[in-house]
PDB file of C-alpha atoms in Angstrom:
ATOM      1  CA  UNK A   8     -95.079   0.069 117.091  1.00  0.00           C
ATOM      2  CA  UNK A   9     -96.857   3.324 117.365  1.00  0.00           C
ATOM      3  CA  UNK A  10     -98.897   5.242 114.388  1.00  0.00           C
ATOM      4  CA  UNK A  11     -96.329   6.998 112.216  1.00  0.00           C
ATOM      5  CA  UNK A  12     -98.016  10.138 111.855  1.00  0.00           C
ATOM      6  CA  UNK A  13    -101.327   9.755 114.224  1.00  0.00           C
ATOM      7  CA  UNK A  14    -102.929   8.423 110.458  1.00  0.00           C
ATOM      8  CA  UNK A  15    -102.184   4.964 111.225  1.00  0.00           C
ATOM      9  CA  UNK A  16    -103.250   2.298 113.627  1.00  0.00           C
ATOM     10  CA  UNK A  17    -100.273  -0.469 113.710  1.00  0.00           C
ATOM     11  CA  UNK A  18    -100.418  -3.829 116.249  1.00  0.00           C
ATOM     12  CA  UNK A  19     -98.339  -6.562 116.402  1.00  0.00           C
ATOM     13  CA  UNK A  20     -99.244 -10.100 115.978  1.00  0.00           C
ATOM     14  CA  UNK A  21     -98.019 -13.309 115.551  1.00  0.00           C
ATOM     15  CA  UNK A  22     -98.186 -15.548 112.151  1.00  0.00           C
ATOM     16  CA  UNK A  23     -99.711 -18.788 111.801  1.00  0.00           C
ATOM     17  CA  UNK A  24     -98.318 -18.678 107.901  1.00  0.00           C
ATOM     18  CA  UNK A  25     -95.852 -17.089 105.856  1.00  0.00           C
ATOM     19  CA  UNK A  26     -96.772 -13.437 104.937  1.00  0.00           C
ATOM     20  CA  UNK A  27     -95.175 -11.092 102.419  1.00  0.00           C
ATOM     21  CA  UNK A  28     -95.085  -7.266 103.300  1.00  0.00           C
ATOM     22  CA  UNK A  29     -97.703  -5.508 101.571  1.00  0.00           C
ATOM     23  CA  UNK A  30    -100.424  -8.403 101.704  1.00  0.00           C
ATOM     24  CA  UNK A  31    -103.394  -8.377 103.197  1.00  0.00           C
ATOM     25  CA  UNK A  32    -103.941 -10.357 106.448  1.00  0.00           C
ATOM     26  CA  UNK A  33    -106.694 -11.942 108.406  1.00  0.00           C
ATOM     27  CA  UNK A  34    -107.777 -13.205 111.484  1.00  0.00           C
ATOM     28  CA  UNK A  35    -106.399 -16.665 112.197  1.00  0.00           C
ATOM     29  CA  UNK A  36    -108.570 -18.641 114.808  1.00  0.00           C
ATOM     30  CA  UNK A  37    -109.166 -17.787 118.259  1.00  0.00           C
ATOM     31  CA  UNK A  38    -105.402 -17.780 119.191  1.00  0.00           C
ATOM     32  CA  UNK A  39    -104.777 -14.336 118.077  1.00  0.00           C
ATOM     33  CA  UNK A  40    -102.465 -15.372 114.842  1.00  0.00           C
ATOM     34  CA  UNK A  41    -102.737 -13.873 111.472  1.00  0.00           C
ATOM     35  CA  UNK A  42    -102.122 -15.640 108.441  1.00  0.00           C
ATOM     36  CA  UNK A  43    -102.188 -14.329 104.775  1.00  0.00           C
ATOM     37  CA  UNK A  44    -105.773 -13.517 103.267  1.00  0.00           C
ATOM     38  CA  UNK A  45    -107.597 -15.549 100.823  1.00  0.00           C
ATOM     39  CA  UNK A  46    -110.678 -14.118  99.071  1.00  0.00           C
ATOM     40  CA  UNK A  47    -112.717 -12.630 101.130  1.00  0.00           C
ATOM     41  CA  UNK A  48    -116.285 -12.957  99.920  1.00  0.00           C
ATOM     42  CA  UNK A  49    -119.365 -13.472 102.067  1.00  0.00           C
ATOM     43  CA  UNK A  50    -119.116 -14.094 105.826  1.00  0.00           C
ATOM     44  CA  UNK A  51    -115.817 -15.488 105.186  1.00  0.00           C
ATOM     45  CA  UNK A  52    -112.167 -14.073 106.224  1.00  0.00           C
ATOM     46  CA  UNK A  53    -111.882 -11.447 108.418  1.00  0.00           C
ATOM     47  CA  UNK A  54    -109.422  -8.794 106.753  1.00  0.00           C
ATOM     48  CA  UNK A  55    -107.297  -7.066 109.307  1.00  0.00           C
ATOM     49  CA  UNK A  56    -104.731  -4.762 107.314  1.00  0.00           C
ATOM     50  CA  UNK A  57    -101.845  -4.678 105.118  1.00  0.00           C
ATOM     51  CA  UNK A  58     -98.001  -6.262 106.696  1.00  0.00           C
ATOM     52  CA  UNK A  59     -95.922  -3.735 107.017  1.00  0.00           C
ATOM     53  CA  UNK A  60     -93.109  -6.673 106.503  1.00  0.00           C
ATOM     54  CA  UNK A  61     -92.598 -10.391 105.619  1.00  0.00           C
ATOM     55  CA  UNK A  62     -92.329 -13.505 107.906  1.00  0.00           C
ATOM     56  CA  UNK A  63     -93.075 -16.896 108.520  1.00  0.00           C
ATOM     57  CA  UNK A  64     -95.053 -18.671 110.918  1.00  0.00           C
ATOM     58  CA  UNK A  65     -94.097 -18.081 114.566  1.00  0.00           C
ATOM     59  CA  UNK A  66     -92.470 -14.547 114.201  1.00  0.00           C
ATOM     60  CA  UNK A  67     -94.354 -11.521 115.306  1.00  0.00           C
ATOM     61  CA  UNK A  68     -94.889  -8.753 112.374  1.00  0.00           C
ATOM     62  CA  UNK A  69     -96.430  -5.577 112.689  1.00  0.00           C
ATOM     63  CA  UNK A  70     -99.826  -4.566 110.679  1.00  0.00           C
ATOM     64  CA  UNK A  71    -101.057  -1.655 109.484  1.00  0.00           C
ATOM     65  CA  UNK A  72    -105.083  -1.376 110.635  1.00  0.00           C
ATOM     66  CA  UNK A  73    -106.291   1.699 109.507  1.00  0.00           C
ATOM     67  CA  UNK A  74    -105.491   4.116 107.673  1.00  0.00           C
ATOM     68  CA  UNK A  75    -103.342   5.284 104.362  1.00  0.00           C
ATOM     69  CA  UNK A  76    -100.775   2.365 103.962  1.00  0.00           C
ATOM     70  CA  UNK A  77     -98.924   3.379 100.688  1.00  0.00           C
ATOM     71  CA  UNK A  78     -96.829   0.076  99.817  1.00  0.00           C
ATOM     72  CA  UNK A  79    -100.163  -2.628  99.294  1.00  0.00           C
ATOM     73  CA  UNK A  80     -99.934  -4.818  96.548  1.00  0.00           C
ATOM     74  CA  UNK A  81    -102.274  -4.874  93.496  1.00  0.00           C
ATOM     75  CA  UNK A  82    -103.937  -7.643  91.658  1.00  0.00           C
ATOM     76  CA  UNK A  83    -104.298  -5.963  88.668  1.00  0.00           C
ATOM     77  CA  UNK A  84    -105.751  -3.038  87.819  1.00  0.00           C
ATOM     78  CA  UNK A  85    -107.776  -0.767  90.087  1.00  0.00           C
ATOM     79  CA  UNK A  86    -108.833   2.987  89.740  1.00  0.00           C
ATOM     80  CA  UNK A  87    -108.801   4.945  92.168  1.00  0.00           C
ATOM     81  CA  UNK A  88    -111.922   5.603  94.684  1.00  0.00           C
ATOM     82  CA  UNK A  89    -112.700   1.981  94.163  1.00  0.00           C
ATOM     83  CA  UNK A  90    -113.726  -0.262  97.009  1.00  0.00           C
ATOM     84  CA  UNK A  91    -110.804  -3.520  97.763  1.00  0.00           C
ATOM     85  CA  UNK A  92    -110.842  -6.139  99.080  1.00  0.00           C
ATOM     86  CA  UNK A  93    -108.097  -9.379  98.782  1.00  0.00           C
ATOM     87  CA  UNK A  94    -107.668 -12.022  96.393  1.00  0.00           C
ATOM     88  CA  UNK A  95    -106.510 -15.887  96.735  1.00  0.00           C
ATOM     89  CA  UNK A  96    -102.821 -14.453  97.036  1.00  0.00           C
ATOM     90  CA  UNK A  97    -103.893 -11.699  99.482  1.00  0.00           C
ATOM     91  CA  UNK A  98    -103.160  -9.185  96.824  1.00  0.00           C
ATOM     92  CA  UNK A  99    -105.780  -5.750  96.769  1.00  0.00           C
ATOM     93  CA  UNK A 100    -108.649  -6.603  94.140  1.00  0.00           C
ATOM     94  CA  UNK A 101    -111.344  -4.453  93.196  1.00  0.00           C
ATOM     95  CA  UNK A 102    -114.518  -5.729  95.908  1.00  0.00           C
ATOM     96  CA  UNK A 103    -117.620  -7.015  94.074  1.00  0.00           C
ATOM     97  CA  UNK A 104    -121.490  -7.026  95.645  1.00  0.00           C
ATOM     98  CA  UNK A 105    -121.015  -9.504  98.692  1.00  0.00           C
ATOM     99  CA  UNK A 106    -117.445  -9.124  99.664  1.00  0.00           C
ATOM    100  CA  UNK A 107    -115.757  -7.934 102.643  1.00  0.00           C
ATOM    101  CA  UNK A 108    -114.710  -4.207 101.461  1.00  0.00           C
ATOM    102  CA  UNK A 109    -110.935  -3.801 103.141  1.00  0.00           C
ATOM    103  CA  UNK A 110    -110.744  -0.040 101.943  1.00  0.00           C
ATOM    104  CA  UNK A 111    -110.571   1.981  99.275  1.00  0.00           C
ATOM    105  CA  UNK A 112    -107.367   2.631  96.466  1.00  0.00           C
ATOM    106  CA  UNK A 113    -105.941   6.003  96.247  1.00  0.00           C
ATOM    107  CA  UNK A 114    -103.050   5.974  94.060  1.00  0.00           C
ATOM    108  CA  UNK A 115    -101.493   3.580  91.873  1.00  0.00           C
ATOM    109  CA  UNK A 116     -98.214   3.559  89.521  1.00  0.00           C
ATOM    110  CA  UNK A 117     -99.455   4.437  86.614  1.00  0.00           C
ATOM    111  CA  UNK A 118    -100.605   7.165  84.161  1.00  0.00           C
ATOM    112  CA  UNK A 119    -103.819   7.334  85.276  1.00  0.00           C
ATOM    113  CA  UNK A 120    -103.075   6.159  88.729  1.00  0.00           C
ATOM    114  CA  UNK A 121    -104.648   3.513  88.434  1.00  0.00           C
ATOM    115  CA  UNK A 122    -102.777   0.161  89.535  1.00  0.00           C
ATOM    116  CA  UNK A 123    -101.667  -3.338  87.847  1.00  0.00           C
ATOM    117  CA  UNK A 124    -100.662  -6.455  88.674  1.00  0.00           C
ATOM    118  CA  UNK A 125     -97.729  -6.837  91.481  1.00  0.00           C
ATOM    119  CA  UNK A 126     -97.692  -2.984  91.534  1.00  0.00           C
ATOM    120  CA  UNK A 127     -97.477  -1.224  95.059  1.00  0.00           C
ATOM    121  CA  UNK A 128    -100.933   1.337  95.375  1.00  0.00           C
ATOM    122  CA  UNK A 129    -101.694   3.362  97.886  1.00  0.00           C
ATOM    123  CA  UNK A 130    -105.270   2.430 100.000  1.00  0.00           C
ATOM    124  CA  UNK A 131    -107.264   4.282 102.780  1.00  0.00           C
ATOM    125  CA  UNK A 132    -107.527   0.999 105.102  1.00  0.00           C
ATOM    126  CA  UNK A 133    -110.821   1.268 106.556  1.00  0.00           C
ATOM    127  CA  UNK A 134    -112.921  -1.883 108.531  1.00  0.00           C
ATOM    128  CA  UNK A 135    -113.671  -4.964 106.936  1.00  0.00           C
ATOM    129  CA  UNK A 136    -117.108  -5.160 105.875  1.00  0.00           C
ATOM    130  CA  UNK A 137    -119.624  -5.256 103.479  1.00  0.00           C
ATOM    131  CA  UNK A 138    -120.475  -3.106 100.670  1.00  0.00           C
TER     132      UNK A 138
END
């Protein structure tokens, strides 16, 4: 798939897990997979993006890389200009000293923009690394 508006860097690849669109994803071994992310603090996962749909192990999915993806899925809330990363459901969570930063939140549903549990928010995907 190509970028949607030149803002976006999208790749295919194929899961080792089942995924839910709007979850973050990581690397998954050597092979090339992906698989849902799990809390991503210290040297662990490797955040890629966000799915830009759902599958199960085996199927090939497309993810978003960089850029503004605006369908991720919160955690809870998160205001915006705040650093993410994932939680243990691959759900956006504000990042904390030590974790792998995945980007940063621009929108979110509510009032104040901020976002809430299960609520899509918009993020500025950037690289995964640390703060």
């Amino acid at each position: 798939m190509a970028s949607v508006n030149g803002l976006q860097s999208i790749k295919s690849y194929r899961l080792t897990g089942t995924v839910t669109r709007g979850r973050i994803v990581k690397a998954d071994g050597l092979s090339g997979g992906i698989a849902a992310a799990a809390q991503a603090t210290g040297a662990g996962e490797y955040l890629l993006g966000v799915a830009l749909t759902s599958g199960v192990a085996g199927d090939v999915i497309d993810v978003q890389l960089l850029g503004v993806c605006p369908f991720a899925i919160a955690s809870g809330a998160i205001d915006p200009g705040k650093f993410v990363t994932a939680d243990a459901s691959g759900k956006l969570v504000a990042a904390a000293s030590g974790d792998r930063i995945l980007g940063v939140i621009l929108s979110g549903a509510t009032s104040t923009g901020a976002t809430a549990d299960g609520v899509v928010c918009e993020v500025n995907l950037q690289h995964s690394i640390f703060p």
